């Protein structure tokens, strides 16, 4: 995985600066172009949602609109839905529901086929056109043990990713999970495109927040209150770094 949160570290602000120091914008004319940042559940049609089970089987469902502002992916015994603006500040959670018997080990949301990106940088603006973002935040239910953002997007300055993976060490039992995760949308002419050659700005230093393809080990998800506090500290450091690089006015 290319992007990891180790959310129990008190050094998040410093590590965030290191993790977001690289500018990976593509010069290609076919680079991703964002239409805006007010993406709802109805705007993410085509995303691929995969559930992996403890016994080794997996099941994939395709995201589809279900209303003017809502959408979801629906399988035999599970579903993932979302309604309203996905920006974390609007508090419109994604809801994962499961009524089967075999435990689930992971949930993978591949946003790229839905012309969608995850925008994970709160407070400070990152990639032009993406505005503020917001990382994965549990609001209720069975929180995963770890989560990972991966698949950097070609125009990203470290804030846009194409895939979100949730893992449960002991398995997800019948029940639900509600979480926040901000998304943005690409255009028809220049849809979301993964970075063909992602650059690791710091392949040696295993910082808690670091787009580091060398170290794919996911790390723990804390309590929601601790997550928000640490992300706030990290965002302040990132904003200062972007200002120094002339990315924020």
Short mmCIF file of C-alpha atoms in Angstrom, two decimals:
data_model
loop_
_atom_site.label_atom_id
_atom_site.label_comp_id
_atom_site.label_asym_id
_atom_site.label_seq_id
_atom_site.Cartn_x
_atom_site.Cartn_y
_atom_site.Cartn_z
CA UNK A 1 0.00 0.00 0.00
CA UNK A 2 1.22 3.49 -0.77
CA UNK A 3 -0.35 5.55 1.97
CA UNK A 4 -0.59 4.60 5.62
CA UNK A 5 -1.81 6.06 8.90
CA UNK A 6 -0.08 5.14 12.14
CA UNK A 7 -2.46 7.06 14.29
CA UNK A 8 -1.04 6.44 17.74
CA UNK A 9 2.10 8.44 17.05
CA UNK A 10 2.42 11.86 18.67
CA UNK A 11 4.84 12.92 15.94
CA UNK A 12 2.18 13.11 13.23
CA UNK A 13 2.69 16.78 12.40
CA UNK A 14 6.36 16.34 11.58
CA UNK A 15 5.76 13.11 9.68
CA UNK A 16 2.94 14.65 7.69
CA UNK A 17 5.28 17.30 6.36
CA UNK A 18 7.70 14.61 5.19
CA UNK A 19 4.97 12.49 3.66
CA UNK A 20 3.48 15.28 1.60
CA UNK A 21 6.67 16.99 0.46
CA UNK A 22 6.68 15.51 -3.02
CA UNK A 23 4.88 17.09 -5.94
CA UNK A 24 3.85 14.38 -8.40
CA UNK A 25 1.74 16.30 -10.88
CA UNK A 26 1.67 14.86 -14.38
CA UNK A 27 2.46 17.01 -17.39
CA UNK A 28 0.46 14.79 -19.70
CA UNK A 29 -2.46 16.34 -21.56
CA UNK A 30 -4.49 13.30 -20.52
CA UNK A 31 -3.97 13.98 -16.82
CA UNK A 32 -6.93 13.73 -14.49
CA UNK A 33 -9.10 16.84 -14.35
CA UNK A 34 -11.40 17.26 -11.35
CA UNK A 35 -14.91 18.54 -12.02
CA UNK A 36 -15.29 19.73 -8.47
CA UNK A 37 -15.33 18.53 -4.91
CA UNK A 38 -19.04 18.19 -4.07
CA UNK A 39 -19.23 14.49 -4.86
CA UNK A 40 -22.23 12.49 -3.62
CA UNK A 41 -23.18 8.83 -3.64
CA UNK A 42 -24.92 9.35 -6.98
CA UNK A 43 -21.70 10.56 -8.66
CA UNK A 44 -19.57 7.47 -8.08
CA UNK A 45 -21.20 4.94 -10.41
CA UNK A 46 -18.79 2.25 -11.58
CA UNK A 47 -16.64 1.98 -8.46
CA UNK A 48 -15.71 -1.60 -7.61
CA UNK A 49 -16.29 -2.73 -4.03
CA UNK A 50 -14.76 -6.04 -2.97
CA UNK A 51 -15.29 -8.02 0.23
CA UNK A 52 -12.83 -10.75 1.23
CA UNK A 53 -13.95 -13.51 3.59
CA UNK A 54 -12.04 -15.44 6.22
CA UNK A 55 -12.40 -18.68 4.25
CA UNK A 56 -10.59 -17.21 1.25
CA UNK A 57 -13.54 -16.35 -0.99
CA UNK A 58 -14.26 -12.84 -2.24
CA UNK A 59 -17.20 -11.00 -3.79
CA UNK A 60 -17.24 -7.81 -5.86
CA UNK A 61 -20.16 -5.47 -6.51
CA UNK A 62 -20.32 -2.41 -8.77
CA UNK A 63 -21.42 0.94 -7.35
CA UNK A 64 -24.56 2.39 -8.90
CA UNK A 65 -26.70 5.49 -8.29
CA UNK A 66 -29.86 4.86 -6.27
CA UNK A 67 -31.23 8.40 -6.15
CA UNK A 68 -30.45 12.04 -6.84
CA UNK A 69 -27.70 12.15 -4.21
CA UNK A 70 -27.26 8.52 -3.20
CA UNK A 71 -25.69 5.32 -4.42
CA UNK A 72 -24.36 1.97 -3.34
CA UNK A 73 -22.87 -1.43 -4.13
CA UNK A 74 -25.08 -4.42 -3.35
CA UNK A 75 -24.11 -8.09 -3.05
CA UNK A 76 -25.72 -11.26 -1.71
CA UNK A 77 -25.27 -10.62 2.01
CA UNK A 78 -23.68 -7.18 2.19
CA UNK A 79 -24.00 -3.64 0.91
CA UNK A 80 -22.09 -0.36 0.99
CA UNK A 81 -24.14 2.82 0.57
CA UNK A 82 -23.66 6.57 0.81
CA UNK A 83 -26.02 9.55 0.43
CA UNK A 84 -25.19 13.27 0.21
CA UNK A 85 -21.94 15.22 -0.10
CA UNK A 86 -19.10 12.91 0.94
CA UNK A 87 -17.04 15.75 2.46
CA UNK A 88 -16.46 14.82 6.10
CA UNK A 89 -17.80 18.13 7.36
CA UNK A 90 -21.30 17.31 6.11
CA UNK A 91 -21.37 14.13 8.22
CA UNK A 92 -23.01 11.95 5.54
CA UNK A 93 -21.48 8.57 6.35
CA UNK A 94 -20.82 5.57 4.18
CA UNK A 95 -22.65 2.58 5.66
CA UNK A 96 -21.37 -0.98 5.30
CA UNK A 97 -23.92 -3.62 6.29
CA UNK A 98 -23.51 -7.39 6.50
CA UNK A 99 -25.95 -10.17 7.48
CA UNK A 100 -23.92 -13.29 6.65
CA UNK A 101 -22.25 -15.90 8.87
CA UNK A 102 -18.64 -16.08 7.67
CA UNK A 103 -16.46 -13.30 8.99
CA UNK A 104 -15.12 -10.64 6.63
CA UNK A 105 -11.38 -9.90 6.64
CA UNK A 106 -11.28 -6.85 4.38
CA UNK A 107 -13.31 -4.32 2.40
CA UNK A 108 -11.69 -2.71 -0.66
CA UNK A 109 -13.15 0.32 -2.44
CA UNK A 110 -11.60 0.87 -5.86
CA UNK A 111 -12.77 4.37 -6.79
CA UNK A 112 -10.93 4.73 -10.11
CA UNK A 113 -13.48 2.80 -12.25
CA UNK A 114 -16.10 5.22 -10.90
CA UNK A 115 -14.08 8.26 -12.06
CA UNK A 116 -13.64 9.08 -8.39
CA UNK A 117 -10.74 9.83 -6.04
CA UNK A 118 -10.37 9.85 -2.27
CA UNK A 119 -9.22 13.29 -1.04
CA UNK A 120 -7.53 12.70 2.31
CA UNK A 121 -5.97 16.07 3.20
CA UNK A 122 -8.02 18.04 5.76
CA UNK A 123 -7.83 21.81 6.42
CA UNK A 124 -5.20 22.68 3.79
CA UNK A 125 -5.90 22.68 0.04
CA UNK A 126 -3.71 20.20 -1.80
CA UNK A 127 -4.26 19.36 -5.48
CA UNK A 128 -5.85 22.33 -7.30
CA UNK A 129 -9.59 21.82 -7.67
CA UNK A 130 -9.85 19.32 -4.83
CA UNK A 131 -10.42 21.79 -1.98
CA UNK A 132 -10.37 20.42 1.58
CA UNK A 133 -10.51 16.66 2.01
CA UNK A 134 -11.00 14.30 4.89
CA UNK A 135 -9.46 10.96 5.76
CA UNK A 136 -11.23 7.79 6.81
CA UNK A 137 -13.03 8.34 10.12
CA UNK A 138 -15.21 5.82 11.96
CA UNK A 139 -18.52 7.19 13.21
CA UNK A 140 -20.12 3.95 14.43
CA UNK A 141 -20.17 0.17 14.29
CA UNK A 142 -17.33 -2.33 13.92
CA UNK A 143 -14.21 -0.27 13.27
CA UNK A 144 -11.49 -1.93 11.19
CA UNK A 145 -8.18 -2.82 12.75
CA UNK A 146 -6.32 -0.91 10.04
CA UNK A 147 -6.98 1.14 6.92
CA UNK A 148 -4.82 2.05 3.93
CA UNK A 149 -5.06 4.54 1.08
CA UNK A 150 -3.24 3.42 -2.06
CA UNK A 151 -3.03 4.04 -5.85
CA UNK A 152 -1.82 7.67 -6.03
CA UNK A 153 -3.54 9.74 -8.73
CA UNK A 154 -1.45 11.33 -11.48
CA UNK A 155 -2.18 14.97 -10.57
CA UNK A 156 -1.98 14.46 -6.80
CA UNK A 157 0.37 16.40 -4.55
CA UNK A 158 -0.03 13.66 -1.97
CA UNK A 159 -3.72 14.07 -1.18
CA UNK A 160 -5.56 12.05 -3.88
CA UNK A 161 -5.75 8.26 -3.93
CA UNK A 162 -7.74 5.73 -5.91
CA UNK A 163 -8.27 2.96 -3.38
CA UNK A 164 -9.28 2.59 0.27
CA UNK A 165 -8.79 -0.74 2.07
CA UNK A 166 -10.21 -1.65 5.49
CA UNK A 167 -8.95 -4.73 7.35
CA UNK A 168 -10.27 -6.59 10.40
CA UNK A 169 -7.77 -8.84 12.18
CA UNK A 170 -10.49 -10.79 14.01
CA UNK A 171 -13.02 -10.54 11.20
CA UNK A 172 -16.10 -8.39 10.66
CA UNK A 173 -19.23 -10.14 11.98
CA UNK A 174 -22.84 -9.59 10.96
CA UNK A 175 -23.60 -5.95 11.67
CA UNK A 176 -22.61 -2.56 10.31
CA UNK A 177 -19.93 0.10 10.07
CA UNK A 178 -20.45 3.83 9.45
CA UNK A 179 -17.53 5.98 8.35
CA UNK A 180 -16.61 9.24 6.64
CA UNK A 181 -14.29 9.40 3.61
CA UNK A 182 -14.20 12.41 1.28
CA UNK A 183 -14.27 11.91 -2.50
CA UNK A 184 -13.92 14.10 -5.61
CA UNK A 185 -14.86 13.41 -9.24
CA UNK A 186 -12.96 13.39 -12.54
CA UNK A 187 -14.24 14.63 -15.90
CA UNK A 188 -15.47 12.63 -18.89
CA UNK A 189 -12.71 13.92 -21.18
CA UNK A 190 -9.91 13.48 -18.62
CA UNK A 191 -11.06 10.81 -16.17
CA UNK A 192 -9.26 9.72 -13.03
CA UNK A 193 -5.91 8.14 -13.89
CA UNK A 194 -3.50 6.44 -11.46
CA UNK A 195 0.06 7.74 -11.39
CA UNK A 196 1.98 5.39 -13.73
CA UNK A 197 5.21 5.89 -11.78
CA UNK A 198 4.50 6.95 -8.18
CA UNK A 199 7.47 8.50 -6.46
CA UNK A 200 8.27 7.70 -2.86
CA UNK A 201 9.68 10.94 -1.39
CA UNK A 202 11.28 9.08 1.51
CA UNK A 203 11.71 5.33 0.88
CA UNK A 204 13.96 4.83 3.90
CA UNK A 205 12.09 6.64 6.66
CA UNK A 206 9.02 4.63 7.81
CA UNK A 207 7.09 7.70 8.91
CA UNK A 208 3.49 7.24 10.13
CA UNK A 209 2.19 9.23 7.15
CA UNK A 210 4.31 8.50 4.11
CA UNK A 211 3.41 7.47 0.54
CA UNK A 212 5.90 4.64 0.91
CA UNK A 213 5.66 1.66 -1.49
CA UNK A 214 8.62 0.07 0.25
CA UNK A 215 6.76 -0.44 3.52
CA UNK A 216 3.25 -1.80 2.85
CA UNK A 217 2.42 -2.68 6.46
CA UNK A 218 -0.92 -1.16 7.54
CA UNK A 219 -1.27 0.23 11.03
CA UNK A 220 -3.94 0.64 13.69
CA UNK A 221 -7.09 2.74 13.70
CA UNK A 222 -7.52 4.73 16.95
CA UNK A 223 -10.61 6.03 18.66
CA UNK A 224 -12.44 8.68 16.53
CA UNK A 225 -11.57 11.53 18.92
CA UNK A 226 -7.85 10.77 18.79
CA UNK A 227 -7.98 10.47 14.99
CA UNK A 228 -9.47 13.94 14.56
CA UNK A 229 -6.96 15.52 16.92
CA UNK A 230 -3.95 13.95 15.25
CA UNK A 231 -5.17 14.72 11.75
CA UNK A 232 -5.59 18.35 12.78
CA UNK A 233 -1.97 18.55 13.92
CA UNK A 234 -0.78 16.86 10.75
CA UNK A 235 -2.83 19.15 8.53
CA UNK A 236 -1.34 22.25 10.13
CA UNK A 237 2.14 20.97 9.33
CA UNK A 238 1.14 20.10 5.77
CA UNK A 239 -0.45 23.53 5.22
CA UNK A 240 2.75 25.25 6.36
CA UNK A 241 4.81 23.10 3.98
CA UNK A 242 2.49 23.83 1.05
CA UNK A 243 2.66 27.56 1.79
CA UNK A 244 6.43 27.39 1.69
CA UNK A 245 6.22 25.65 -1.70
CA UNK A 246 3.79 28.28 -3.02
CA UNK A 247 0.84 25.84 -3.18
CA UNK A 248 -1.39 27.76 -0.78
CA UNK A 249 -2.15 31.44 -0.99
#
